[in-house]
Structure formats: structure tokens, C-alpha cells
Coordinates of C-alpha atoms and ligand atoms in Angstrom, one line a residue:
M1 CA 0.0 0.0 0.0
R2 CA 3.0 2.4 0.3
V3 CA 2.7 3.6 -3.3
M4 CA -1.1 3.9 -3.2
K5 CA -2.5 7.4 -2.7
L6 CA -6.1 7.6 -2.0
V7 CA -8.0 10.7 -2.9
T8 CA -11.8 10.7 -2.3
T9 CA -14.1 12.8 -4.2
L10 CA -17.8 12.8 -4.0
M11 CA -19.7 12.7 -7.3
L12 CA -19.0 15.9 -9.1
G13 CA -19.3 17.5 -12.4
A14 CA -19.2 20.7 -14.4
A15 CA -20.6 22.2 -17.5
L16 CA -20.1 25.1 -19.8
T17 CA -21.2 27.7 -22.5
S18 CA -20.5 31.4 -22.3
C19 CA -22.0 34.9 -21.8
M20 CA -22.6 37.0 -18.7
P21 CA -25.8 36.5 -16.8
E22 CA -28.3 39.2 -17.6
Q23 CA -29.5 41.1 -14.6
G24 CA -33.1 40.3 -14.2
T25 CA -35.7 42.8 -13.0
S26 CA -37.9 42.2 -10.1
D27 CA -41.5 41.5 -11.0
A28 CA -43.4 41.9 -7.8
P29 CA -44.4 45.0 -5.9
A30 CA -41.5 45.6 -3.7
T31 CA -44.0 47.2 -1.4
Q32 CA -45.9 44.2 -0.4
T33 CA -46.3 43.6 3.3
A34 CA -47.6 40.5 5.2
D35 CA -51.0 42.2 5.4
S36 CA -51.2 43.1 1.8
V37 CA -50.2 39.5 0.8
A38 CA -52.8 38.1 3.1
D39 CA -55.5 40.5 1.8
R40 CA -54.7 39.7 -1.8
A41 CA -54.8 36.0 -1.2
L42 CA -58.1 36.2 0.7
A43 CA -59.6 38.3 -2.1
L44 CA -58.7 35.6 -4.6
L45 CA -59.9 32.8 -2.4
N46 CA -63.2 34.5 -2.1
Q47 CA -63.6 34.4 -5.9
M48 CA -62.7 30.7 -6.2
T49 CA -65.1 27.8 -6.7
L50 CA -64.7 24.6 -4.8
E51 CA -63.3 23.0 -7.9
E52 CA -60.7 25.7 -8.3
K53 CA -59.7 25.3 -4.7
I54 CA -59.3 21.6 -5.0
G55 CA -57.2 22.2 -8.2
Q56 CA -55.0 24.6 -6.4
V57 CA -53.8 22.1 -3.8
I58 CA -52.7 19.6 -6.5
Q59 CA -49.4 19.3 -8.3
A60 CA -49.1 17.1 -11.4
D61 CA -46.0 15.9 -13.3
I62 CA -45.4 17.3 -16.8
S63 CA -45.2 13.7 -18.1
A64 CA -48.8 13.1 -17.1
V65 CA -50.5 16.5 -17.5
T66 CA -51.1 18.8 -20.4
P67 CA -51.6 22.5 -20.5
E68 CA -55.2 21.7 -21.6
D69 CA -55.6 19.8 -18.3
L70 CA -54.5 22.8 -16.4
R71 CA -57.1 24.9 -18.2
T72 CA -59.8 22.4 -17.2
Y73 CA -58.8 21.4 -13.7
N74 CA -57.0 24.7 -12.5
L75 CA -54.2 22.7 -11.0
G76 CA -52.0 24.9 -8.7
S77 CA -48.7 23.4 -9.7
V78 CA -46.7 21.2 -12.0
L79 CA -43.4 19.5 -11.4
N80 CA -40.8 17.7 -13.6
G81 CA -39.8 14.6 -11.7
G82 CA -36.3 13.3 -12.2
N83 CA -37.3 11.5 -15.3
S84 CA -39.5 14.1 -16.9
A85 CA -38.4 16.7 -19.5
P86 CA -40.5 18.8 -21.8
G87 CA -41.5 16.8 -24.9
G88 CA -41.5 13.5 -23.2
G89 CA -37.9 12.6 -23.8
K90 CA -35.1 12.3 -21.3
V91 CA -33.8 15.8 -22.1
A92 CA -35.0 18.8 -24.0
E93 CA -33.5 22.0 -25.4
P94 CA -33.4 24.8 -22.9
E95 CA -35.8 26.8 -25.0
E96 CA -38.3 24.0 -24.8
W97 CA -38.5 24.4 -21.1
I98 CA -39.5 28.0 -21.5
E99 CA -42.0 27.1 -24.2
L100 CA -43.7 24.6 -22.0
A101 CA -43.6 27.0 -19.1
D102 CA -45.4 29.5 -21.4
A103 CA -47.9 26.9 -22.3
F104 CA -48.7 26.1 -18.6
W105 CA -48.8 29.8 -17.9
D106 CA -51.3 30.6 -20.7
A107 CA -53.5 27.7 -19.7
S108 CA -53.6 28.4 -16.0
T109 CA -54.1 32.1 -16.3
D110 CA -56.9 31.7 -18.9
T111 CA -60.1 33.2 -17.4
S112 CA -62.3 32.7 -20.5
D113 CA -64.2 30.0 -18.6
G114 CA -65.0 32.5 -15.8
G115 CA -62.3 31.2 -13.5
V116 CA -59.8 33.2 -11.5
G117 CA -56.8 32.2 -13.5
I118 CA -54.1 31.8 -11.0
P119 CA -50.8 30.9 -12.5
A120 CA -49.5 27.4 -11.8
I121 CA -46.1 27.3 -10.2
W122 CA -43.5 24.9 -11.6
G123 CA -41.1 23.1 -9.3
T124 CA -38.1 21.1 -10.2
D125 CA -35.4 19.1 -8.4
A126 CA -32.5 21.5 -8.9
V127 CA -30.6 19.6 -6.2
H128 CA -27.0 20.0 -7.4
G129 CA -27.5 22.8 -10.0
H130 CA -30.4 22.8 -12.5
N131 CA -29.6 19.1 -13.1
N132 CA -32.2 18.1 -15.6
V133 CA -30.9 20.6 -18.2
Q134 CA -27.9 19.5 -20.3
T135 CA -26.1 22.8 -20.5
A136 CA -26.6 23.7 -16.8
T137 CA -23.9 24.1 -14.3
I138 CA -23.7 20.9 -12.2
F139 CA -22.3 21.2 -8.7
P140 CA -21.0 18.4 -6.4
H141 CA -23.7 16.6 -4.4
N142 CA -24.5 17.8 -0.9
S143 CA -22.3 15.4 1.0
A144 CA -19.3 16.7 -1.0
L145 CA -20.3 20.3 -0.3
G146 CA -20.4 19.4 3.3
A147 CA -16.8 18.5 3.1
T148 CA -15.9 22.0 1.9
H149 CA -17.0 23.5 5.3
N150 CA -17.7 26.7 3.4
P151 CA -21.1 28.2 3.8
D152 CA -20.1 31.2 1.6
L153 CA -19.7 28.8 -1.3
M154 CA -23.2 27.5 -0.6
R155 CA -24.6 31.0 -0.9
Q156 CA -22.9 31.4 -4.3
I157 CA -24.2 27.9 -5.4
G158 CA -27.7 29.0 -4.4
D159 CA -27.3 32.2 -6.4
V160 CA -26.2 30.4 -9.5
T161 CA -28.8 27.7 -9.3
A162 CA -31.6 30.2 -8.9
L163 CA -30.4 32.1 -11.9
E164 CA -30.2 28.9 -14.0
I165 CA -33.7 27.8 -12.9
R166 CA -35.0 31.2 -13.9
A167 CA -33.1 31.0 -17.1
T168 CA -35.5 28.2 -18.2
G169 CA -38.6 30.0 -17.0
L170 CA -39.2 27.9 -13.8
D171 CA -40.1 29.2 -10.4
W172 CA -39.3 26.8 -7.6
T173 CA -36.8 24.2 -6.5
F174 CA -37.3 21.1 -4.3
A175 CA -34.0 21.8 -2.5
P176 CA -32.2 22.0 -0.2
T177 CA -32.4 18.6 1.4
L178 CA -31.8 19.2 5.1
A179 CA -31.4 15.5 6.0
V180 CA -28.9 14.7 8.7
A181 CA -27.8 11.3 7.4
R182 CA -26.9 9.0 10.3
D183 CA -26.6 5.7 8.4
D184 CA -24.5 5.7 5.3
R185 CA -26.3 2.7 4.0
W186 CA -29.1 5.0 3.2
G187 CA -29.4 5.5 -0.6
R188 CA -29.8 9.2 -0.1
A189 CA -26.8 9.8 2.1
Y190 CA -25.1 11.9 -0.5
E191 CA -28.1 14.3 -0.5
S192 CA -27.2 15.2 3.1
Y193 CA -24.7 17.9 3.7
S194 CA -23.5 16.2 6.9
E195 CA -24.2 13.9 9.8
N196 CA -23.5 16.9 11.9
P197 CA -26.6 18.9 12.7
E198 CA -24.8 22.2 13.3
L199 CA -23.3 22.1 9.8
V200 CA -26.6 21.2 8.2
A201 CA -28.1 24.2 10.1
E202 CA -25.4 26.6 8.9
Y203 CA -25.6 25.4 5.3
A204 CA -29.4 25.6 5.3
A205 CA -29.3 29.3 6.0
A206 CA -26.6 29.9 3.4
I207 CA -28.1 27.9 0.5
I208 CA -31.6 29.3 1.1
E209 CA -30.3 32.8 1.2
G210 CA -28.6 32.1 -2.2
L211 CA -31.7 30.6 -3.7
Q212 CA -34.4 32.9 -2.3
G213 CA -32.6 36.1 -1.3
L214 CA -33.1 37.6 2.1
P215 CA -36.5 38.4 3.6
G216 CA -37.0 42.1 3.6
D217 CA -34.9 42.7 0.5
P218 CA -36.8 44.0 -2.5
D219 CA -35.8 41.0 -4.6
F220 CA -36.7 38.4 -1.9
L221 CA -38.1 35.4 -3.9
I222 CA -38.4 37.3 -7.1
G223 CA -36.4 38.3 -10.2
E224 CA -33.2 36.3 -10.0
N225 CA -34.3 34.4 -6.9
V226 CA -36.6 31.4 -6.7
M227 CA -38.7 29.6 -4.1
A228 CA -36.9 26.9 -2.2
T229 CA -38.1 23.8 -0.3
A230 CA -36.7 22.4 2.9
K231 CA -37.0 18.6 2.7
H232 CA -37.8 16.0 3.8
F233 CA -39.6 16.9 7.1
V234 CA -38.6 15.2 9.3
A235 CA -35.9 12.7 10.2
D236 CA -35.5 11.3 6.7
G237 CA -31.8 10.8 7.5
G238 CA -32.5 8.9 10.7
T239 CA -34.3 5.8 9.6
Q240 CA -33.4 2.5 11.1
Y241 CA -30.7 0.6 9.2
G242 CA -30.6 3.5 6.7
I243 CA -33.7 2.2 4.9
D244 CA -35.2 4.7 2.5
K245 CA -38.8 5.6 3.4
G246 CA -38.2 3.8 6.7
D247 CA -38.8 4.6 10.3
T248 CA -36.9 6.8 12.7
V249 CA -37.3 5.7 16.2
G250 CA -36.5 7.2 19.6
D251 CA -37.4 10.0 21.9
L252 CA -39.0 12.7 19.8
Q253 CA -37.1 15.6 21.2
D254 CA -33.8 13.7 20.6
I255 CA -34.9 13.0 17.1
L256 CA -35.7 16.6 16.5
D257 CA -32.6 17.9 18.1
I258 CA -30.6 16.1 15.4
H259 CA -32.8 15.8 12.4
A260 CA -34.7 19.1 12.5
A261 CA -31.6 21.2 13.0
G262 CA -31.8 22.8 9.6
Y263 CA -35.5 23.8 9.8
G264 CA -35.1 26.6 12.3
P265 CA -32.7 28.6 10.2
A266 CA -34.7 27.7 7.1
I267 CA -37.9 29.2 8.6
E268 CA -36.0 32.2 9.8
L269 CA -34.8 32.8 6.3
G270 CA -38.3 32.7 5.0
I271 CA -38.4 29.2 3.4
Q272 CA -41.6 29.1 1.4
S273 CA -42.2 25.4 1.3
V274 CA -41.4 22.3 3.3
M275 CA -41.7 18.9 1.8
A276 CA -43.1 16.1 3.9
S277 CA -40.9 13.0 4.1
F278 CA -41.9 9.6 2.8
S279 CA -40.6 8.1 6.1
S280 CA -42.1 7.7 9.5
V281 CA -41.3 8.8 13.0
N282 CA -41.9 6.3 15.7
G283 CA -44.2 4.4 13.3
E284 CA -46.2 7.3 12.1
K285 CA -46.0 8.3 8.4
M286 CA -45.1 11.9 8.0
H287 CA -47.8 12.5 5.4
G288 CA -50.3 11.7 8.0
S289 CA -48.7 13.3 11.1
E290 CA -50.7 16.3 12.3
H291 CA -48.5 16.4 15.4
L292 CA -45.3 16.9 13.4
L293 CA -46.7 18.9 10.5
Q294 CA -48.9 21.2 12.6
D295 CA -47.9 21.2 16.3
V296 CA -44.2 21.0 15.6
L297 CA -43.5 22.6 12.2
R298 CA -46.0 25.4 12.5
D299 CA -47.0 26.0 16.1
Q300 CA -43.6 25.4 17.6
Y301 CA -41.2 26.3 14.8
G302 CA -43.3 29.1 13.3
F303 CA -43.3 27.9 9.6
E304 CA -45.7 30.0 7.5
G305 CA -45.3 28.7 4.0
F306 CA -47.0 25.6 2.6
V307 CA -46.3 21.9 3.0
V308 CA -45.8 20.0 -0.3
G309 CA -46.2 16.3 -0.2
D310 CA -43.5 14.0 -1.7
W311 CA -44.1 11.9 -4.9
N312 CA -47.4 10.1 -4.1
G313 CA -46.2 10.3 -0.5
H314 CA -49.8 10.5 0.7
A315 CA -50.2 6.9 -0.4
E316 CA -47.9 5.9 2.4
V317 CA -50.5 6.9 5.0
P318 CA -52.4 3.8 6.3
G319 CA -55.8 3.6 4.6
C320 CA -54.8 5.9 1.7
T321 CA -54.1 5.3 -1.9
A322 CA -52.2 7.4 -4.5
T323 CA -55.6 8.7 -5.7
D324 CA -57.4 9.1 -2.5
C325 CA -56.1 10.5 0.8
V326 CA -58.1 13.2 2.6
A327 CA -56.1 12.3 5.7
S328 CA -53.0 14.0 4.3
L329 CA -54.8 17.3 3.9
D330 CA -56.2 16.9 7.3
A331 CA -52.8 16.2 8.8
G332 CA -51.3 19.4 7.3
V333 CA -50.1 18.7 3.7
D334 CA -51.2 21.7 1.7
M335 CA -50.2 20.5 -1.7
Y336 CA -50.4 17.0 -3.0
M337 CA -47.6 15.9 -5.1
A338 CA -49.7 13.7 -7.3
P339 CA -47.5 13.2 -10.4
D340 CA -49.5 10.7 -12.3
S341 CA -52.4 10.4 -9.8
W342 CA -53.6 14.0 -9.9
R343 CA -56.9 13.2 -11.6
G344 CA -57.8 10.6 -9.0
V345 CA -56.9 13.0 -6.2
Y346 CA -59.0 15.7 -7.7
D347 CA -62.0 13.4 -8.1
S348 CA -61.7 12.0 -4.6
L349 CA -61.3 15.3 -3.0
L350 CA -64.4 16.6 -4.9
A351 CA -66.4 13.5 -4.0
A352 CA -65.4 13.9 -0.3
A353 CA -66.5 17.6 -0.4
E354 CA -69.8 16.7 -2.0
A355 CA -70.4 14.0 0.7
G356 CA -69.6 16.5 3.4
E357 CA -66.5 14.7 4.4
L358 CA -63.9 17.3 3.5
D359 CA -62.9 19.9 6.0
L360 CA -63.6 23.0 3.9
E361 CA -61.9 25.4 6.3
R362 CA -58.8 23.3 6.1
L363 CA -59.0 23.3 2.3
D364 CA -59.2 27.1 2.4
E365 CA -56.3 27.3 4.7
A366 CA -54.2 25.2 2.4
V367 CA -55.2 27.3 -0.7
L368 CA -54.4 30.5 1.2
R369 CA -50.9 29.3 2.1
I370 CA -50.2 28.4 -1.5
L371 CA -51.7 31.7 -2.8
E372 CA -49.6 33.7 -0.4
A373 CA -46.4 32.0 -1.4
K374 CA -47.3 32.7 -5.0
I375 CA -48.0 36.3 -4.3
R376 CA -44.9 36.7 -2.2
S377 CA -42.7 35.2 -4.9
G378 CA -44.1 37.6 -7.5
L379 CA -45.7 34.8 -9.6
L380 CA -48.9 36.7 -10.1
D381 CA -47.2 39.7 -11.5
A382 CA -44.3 38.1 -13.3
G383 CA -45.9 37.7 -16.7
R384 CA -45.3 35.0 -19.2
P385 CA -42.1 33.1 -18.6
S386 CA -40.6 34.0 -22.0
D387 CA -41.3 37.7 -21.3
R388 CA -39.3 37.7 -18.1
A389 CA -35.9 39.4 -18.1
T390 CA -34.5 36.4 -16.3
S391 CA -35.5 33.9 -19.0
D392 CA -32.2 33.7 -20.8
V393 CA -30.9 30.3 -21.7
S394 CA -27.5 31.7 -22.7
I395 CA -26.5 32.1 -19.1
L396 CA -26.7 28.3 -18.5
G397 CA -23.3 27.0 -17.6
N398 CA -21.5 30.3 -18.3
D399 CA -17.9 30.7 -17.3
E400 CA -18.8 32.6 -14.2
H401 CA -21.1 29.9 -13.0
R402 CA -18.7 27.1 -13.9
A403 CA -16.0 28.9 -11.9
V404 CA -18.2 28.5 -8.8
A405 CA -18.7 24.8 -9.5
R406 CA -15.0 24.3 -10.1
Q407 CA -14.2 25.9 -6.8
A408 CA -16.7 23.6 -5.1
V409 CA -15.1 20.6 -6.7
R410 CA -11.6 21.7 -5.6
E411 CA -12.7 22.3 -2.0
S412 CA -14.8 19.1 -1.8
L413 CA -12.0 16.8 -2.7
V414 CA -10.8 14.9 0.4
L415 CA -7.1 13.9 0.4
L416 CA -6.9 10.8 2.6
R417 CA -3.2 9.9 2.2
N418 CA -0.2 11.2 0.3
D419 CA 2.5 8.7 0.7
D420 CA 6.0 9.7 -0.5
S421 CA 4.6 13.1 -1.5
L422 CA 3.6 11.8 -4.9
L423 CA 1.0 14.6 -5.1
P424 CA 1.1 17.1 -6.6
L425 CA 2.3 15.3 -9.6
A426 CA 5.5 16.7 -11.1
P427 CA 5.1 18.4 -14.5
G428 CA 6.4 16.5 -17.4
L429 CA 5.2 13.1 -16.4
N430 CA 3.6 10.5 -18.6
V431 CA 0.4 9.7 -16.8
M432 CA -2.0 6.8 -17.4
V433 CA -5.6 7.4 -16.4
A434 CA -7.4 4.2 -15.7
G435 CA -10.5 2.7 -14.1
S436 CA -14.2 2.7 -14.9
G437 CA -14.5 6.3 -13.7
A438 CA -11.7 7.7 -15.7
D439 CA -13.8 8.8 -18.7
S440 CA -17.3 8.7 -17.4
M441 CA -19.5 11.8 -17.0
Q442 CA -22.2 9.8 -15.3
Q443 CA -20.0 8.3 -12.7
Q444 CA -18.7 11.7 -11.8
T445 CA -22.2 13.3 -11.6
G446 CA -24.1 10.5 -9.9
G447 CA -27.9 10.4 -9.3
W448 CA -30.2 13.3 -10.1
T449 CA -28.3 14.3 -13.2
L450 CA -30.1 14.4 -16.5
N451 CA -32.4 11.8 -15.1
W452 CA -33.5 10.4 -11.8
Q453 CA -31.0 7.6 -11.2
G454 CA -28.2 9.3 -13.2
T455 CA -27.6 6.1 -15.2
G456 CA -27.8 5.3 -18.9
N457 CA -26.3 8.7 -19.7
S458 CA -23.5 8.8 -22.3
N459 CA -20.7 11.3 -22.2
E460 CA -22.2 12.9 -25.3
E461 CA -25.3 13.7 -23.5
F462 CA -23.4 16.0 -21.2
L463 CA -23.1 18.8 -23.7
T464 CA -20.4 20.7 -22.0
G465 CA -18.9 18.9 -19.1
E466 CA -15.5 17.3 -19.0
T467 CA -14.5 13.9 -17.7
I468 CA -11.7 13.4 -15.3
F469 CA -9.5 12.1 -18.1
S470 CA -10.3 15.0 -20.5
G471 CA -9.7 17.5 -17.8
L472 CA -6.4 15.9 -16.8
S473 CA -5.3 15.6 -20.3
T474 CA -5.7 19.3 -20.9
A475 CA -4.1 20.2 -17.6
M476 CA -1.1 17.8 -18.1
S477 CA -0.4 19.1 -21.6
E478 CA -0.4 22.7 -20.3
I479 CA 2.4 21.8 -17.9
G480 CA 4.4 19.9 -20.3
G481 CA 3.3 16.4 -19.4
D482 CA 1.1 13.8 -21.1
A483 CA -2.0 11.8 -20.2
F484 CA -3.4 8.8 -21.9
L485 CA -6.5 6.8 -21.2
S486 CA -6.6 3.1 -20.5
E487 CA -9.7 2.1 -18.7
D488 CA -8.6 -1.5 -18.0
G489 CA -5.1 -0.4 -17.0
S490 CA -3.2 -2.0 -19.8
Y491 CA -0.2 -0.2 -21.5
D492 CA 2.5 -0.8 -24.1
S493 CA 5.1 1.4 -22.5
R494 CA 5.2 1.9 -18.8
P495 CA 3.7 5.2 -17.5
D496 CA 5.5 7.3 -14.9
V497 CA 2.4 7.2 -12.8
A498 CA -1.2 5.9 -12.9
I499 CA -4.3 7.7 -11.8
V500 CA -7.0 5.0 -11.2
V501 CA -10.5 6.4 -10.9
F502 CA -13.2 4.1 -9.5
G503 CA -16.1 4.0 -7.1
E504 CA -19.8 3.7 -6.9
Q505 CA -22.0 3.7 -9.9
P506 CA -24.9 6.3 -9.8
Y507 CA -28.1 5.7 -7.9
A508 CA -30.9 7.7 -6.3
E509 CA -33.2 7.1 -3.3
Y510 CA -34.1 3.5 -2.3
L511 CA -32.3 2.0 -5.2
G512 CA -29.1 3.2 -3.5
D513 CA -29.8 1.5 -0.2
R514 CA -27.1 -0.9 0.9
T515 CA -26.9 -3.6 3.5
D516 CA -23.2 -2.9 4.3
L517 CA -20.5 -0.3 3.7
V518 CA -17.9 -2.5 2.1
F519 CA -16.8 -1.4 -1.4
E520 CA -16.5 -4.3 -3.8
F521 CA -16.5 -7.0 -1.2
D522 CA -16.8 -9.8 -3.8
D523 CA -15.1 -9.0 -7.0
G524 CA -12.3 -6.5 -6.1
E525 CA -11.8 -5.6 -9.8
N526 CA -10.2 -2.2 -9.1
L527 CA -8.1 -3.6 -6.3
Q528 CA -6.8 -6.1 -8.8
L529 CA -5.9 -3.4 -11.3
I530 CA -4.1 -1.4 -8.7
R531 CA -2.2 -4.5 -7.5
E532 CA -1.0 -5.2 -11.0
L533 CA 0.3 -1.7 -11.4
K534 CA 2.1 -1.9 -8.1
A535 CA 3.7 -5.2 -9.1
D536 CA 5.0 -3.4 -12.2
G537 CA 6.4 -0.6 -10.1
V538 CA 4.0 2.0 -11.3
P539 CA 3.0 4.5 -8.5
V540 CA -0.7 4.8 -8.2
V541 CA -3.0 7.7 -7.3
S542 CA -6.4 6.4 -6.5
V543 CA -9.4 8.6 -7.0
F544 CA -12.5 7.2 -5.3
L545 CA -15.8 8.6 -6.6
T546 CA -18.5 7.8 -4.0
G547 CA -21.7 9.0 -2.6
R548 CA -20.6 8.0 0.9
P549 CA -17.7 6.7 2.8
L550 CA -17.1 3.0 2.1
W551 CA -14.5 0.6 3.4
V552 CA -11.9 0.0 0.7
Ligands
LIG601 C1 -38.1 12.6 -3.9 C2 -38.1 14.1 -3.6 C3 -38.3 14.8 -4.9 C4 -39.6 14.3 -5.6 C5 -39.8 14.9 -6.9 C6 -39.3 12.1 -4.7 O1 -39.2 10.8 -5.0 O2 -38.2 11.9 -2.6 O3 -36.9 14.4 -3.0 O4 -38.4 16.2 -4.7 O5 -39.5 12.9 -5.8 O6 -39.0 14.5 -7.9
LIG602 C1 -39.3 10.5 -10.7 C2 -38.6 11.0 -9.5 C3 -39.2 10.5 -8.3 C4 -39.3 9.0 -8.3 C5 -40.1 8.6 -7.1 C6 -39.3 9.0 -10.6 O1 -40.0 8.4 -11.7 O2 -38.7 10.9 -11.8 O3 -38.6 12.4 -9.6 O4 -38.5 11.0 -7.3 O5 -39.9 8.5 -9.4 O6 -40.2 7.2 -7.0

């Protein structure tokens, strides 16, 4: 092992194109006050029919809803899930995002049927940059950002991400994840900044400030800022055995002390939405927990935005299905994330109302919370997405934005050992770059990149990023050295040094759950490659791409 250097990096990536960001204008009255927002929301509510109110509390996925549906059912929101892009393919041109946003805008604001015409709000999982868009700037995942211990950088990342979301005409991100991951077997461990609640709390404030702006500032939530979501409330990172959607057990106060650490700062910074967790606390599903969603989140912590459900998360509640769950609204979920189930949710809520089984005051309360967030964030006054000054796809992945991502990558690399001071590599060396991760964009970028799992993505689909090999190759030639690629580690003439890049393959959510933390327990393919190089006297720098610490 003496010649083996181990460098850990958590999945990372970068992207490009050029141009300076255009300074957007703010679209909402800078003069709005809590009272004026509440009055305006109430005035709208008073004009709404029961059907419009029910529509307002439902969010559908763009793969399963059309602008025409929005016109008919007056749905309050749309999202693009990890696998949904405009046009139905895996990815779409940046302009297509704006065009579809326009179509949803036109449909939802249409008042020709006598409706109120409240614009639908579009949410996306911009969880490490605006990661469903091919030319966007991709940042390291949260666990890697945690390793930077740099809240200032988080603010900048939030700024850039907000600008790039706005560039495509969207309004809202389902980020940041404020999980405090306590079991690295959890498939979402990399979405957590840290196992340390204090660091998560510090980061929460910084990233939310970057995304939303500061409460009280004239551009809070508007113009170049977006609405953010603190997720997943609560204790998603504390489930037993690290099982996704599992159960966090223990004394409630102890659980909250650890796992709710980020929510206080998030609420102080004016977070507009909180997403309920798929998981349970002491056996109670969060989408059905009035105690946690109402007594704790609102009464105790003072949250004033709206609670959005997770992807059919209401179906997790005992007695509920994806298409029928009054219990979630009762418990405090204000907006159902009903991606493909929206029509059933709409029908069942309406049927419950007609049967006198829906708490209409509770419905009004949920609608008001959603309307208030829309008003605060300037949505009602923003105009068609394509007319907004911030809708400018040329800023996606520009040099300035990429510089922030590069800085984040640099600061998030963790040097574990540097035997014999092999690093930094001397200029002029002939370097072999080997291993499955050497020339793989998807292995660098991980889950939630271009699609949900981050798999099945070829290098060509990342329009502007660089693989580790291509970046090294450029860098080496600039300093008078040379790099060549050999994924399997074979060579004709012996290199001066080998950089072997290996690690986890991409995954997201429960598909990333593990039962142990041993890397490659069975096959040891990478270890074999490194051993052969060592036997041949080639010094090895190991780069480990991973979503979590693993035994190697
Ligand atoms: C995830 C959320 C995400 C949502 C929408 C869910 O499966 O748990 O984190 O925001 O899908 O894509
Ligand atoms: C969606 C994700 C979502 C997941 C939930 C996927 O199809 O694209 O956004 O988180 O389903 O199971």
C-alpha cells in the first residue's frame, strides 16, 4: 500500500457555455407587506369555486398532465420529476423548457371559462444545479459540499442555481435537502450535507439565502431568486438501518434535536415550502402526522409557508391510496404531489367535499398558504415566462457559473493519504488514467443528473462537461506532461504514474440503499488493477468517486 495514494471525491461535475448573466428585473411589488399579501390571497380565495380550490392544492408531473388539463382542472402546480423533461424525452433543449412554461402559464391564467386564472407554479429538483438541463452548471452533491465546510460557497451555489432555474422559465426548486444522514447505507446519504446537525443548520441558511434572497430585501423570492423547499420533514436521514422511506425511532425531542436542526434557520430565512418525508417517525407516516406537520412545524417552529407532499407520499398513509387521501390534507399537507395520480386525487377530494367529508376550512387554509407563497414570490405579477428578463438560456453553464462549480469541486476533494509526497504530480510526467470512472461523466455526476438515477447517460449527452480524463489531459499538456486513457489499466510502455478512478455507480433514493458499507466485497476488480500496477512498479494515485464513505 505504500505507493497507493487515496483521494476521495464525491460525485462531481461541471458544464459550460458562455455569456454573462443578464441582470433580471424584479417582477413583484417591492412594497408588499404581510398584510397586503394576506388580503390579496383572501380576495382571490373568495372568488374561487370549490373545484378551483381543489385544483389549487394539487401538483401534477409534466409527463402526465397537459396545458389543456391545467385549463380544465385549474391545478395549482406542476413539477418535472427526475425522469421528466418537456417533450416526453429524457432531455430537452433549454428553449423547450421556456416554451412549456409559457404553455402552462397561458393555460392556468386563462379566465375565459370564468375562473380566477391563478398561474400554476413549476417546481423542479435542482438539487445540485439545475440538473435536468444538459447545459446547466452541475455542482457536487451535498455530502461533498459538506466536506468544503464553506457556507459562503453555498450562498454562491444557491445564487447560480436560482439564476439557471429562472433562465429556463421555472419558479421553484425542491431543495435544499436538510437531512442529517446518520446511516451511510441510506441511498440518499449523498443528498445530506452532513451527519453533523450544526453544519446542516449553517448550510441551510446559506443555500436558502442564495436561492431565495433575504427576507425584507426587495428581490426576496423574485427576479433572480426562486422559491426553495426544505426537505424532507422530518428525520428522513435517521431511519433504522438506513432504509429509505423507513422509520426513525426514539425519543421525539432527541430526534428533532438532530434531524430538524436545519429547519429553524430555514424558517428564519423565510423558506416558502417544506416537503413532507416519505418516512415515519416512531411508526407514524409523516404525510399523516398532524403532530409533526402542525404542532411542531407550525406552532412550535413558526413555519408560515405551505407543506408540499412528496411523490405520491400521501399513499404511504395507512388507509390511503395514491388517488385518495383526505387524511394527508387533514394532517397538514397543503399541496399533494400527485404526479400521475392528480386526476384521481382531484376526483376523490371533490367527492369527499360533496359528501360533506372534506374539512372546507382546512381546504381554504391550504389554498391561502399556496396563494400567499405565489404572491410573495411575485408569480402573479411576473408575466409569461418567456417575457421575463431572467428567462435567458444563454447564461446556463456560463464561465462565471462554472467557476463556482470548479471551486466547489476543488474544495470538496478529500485527500486521505499522500505517501511519499507523490502529489502534486510533477510536471512533465507521462500519466496513465485508468479505471471505470476515468472517462465517465455519469459516474462523476451521480444520481439526479439528466435523469433520476443518473444512469444510462452517455458522455455525449453532457453537452459541455469534462470527464476526469479529459480535464487531466488538458491540464497535463499545459504543464508539459502527457496523459493517456486506458480504462482497463493495460499499456504498451510503462507510464510514470497511474491515476486510477473508480467507485460507486450512480443511484438515487431507495435504489441506492445498501446492507453494508464495504466497497467491492466480492469482485475486487479495481483492487486487482491497482495490485498489478504496483507489481509493475507504477506509482498509483487512487481517486474514489463515491456518494458515501465506504470501506476499501
Ligand atoms: C423525492 C423528492 C423529490 C420528488 C420529486 C421524490 O421521489 O423523494 O426528493 O423532490 O420525488 O422529484
Ligand atoms: C421520478 C422522480 C421521483 C421518483 C419517485 C421517478 O420516476 O422521476 O422524480 O423521485 O420517481 O419514485
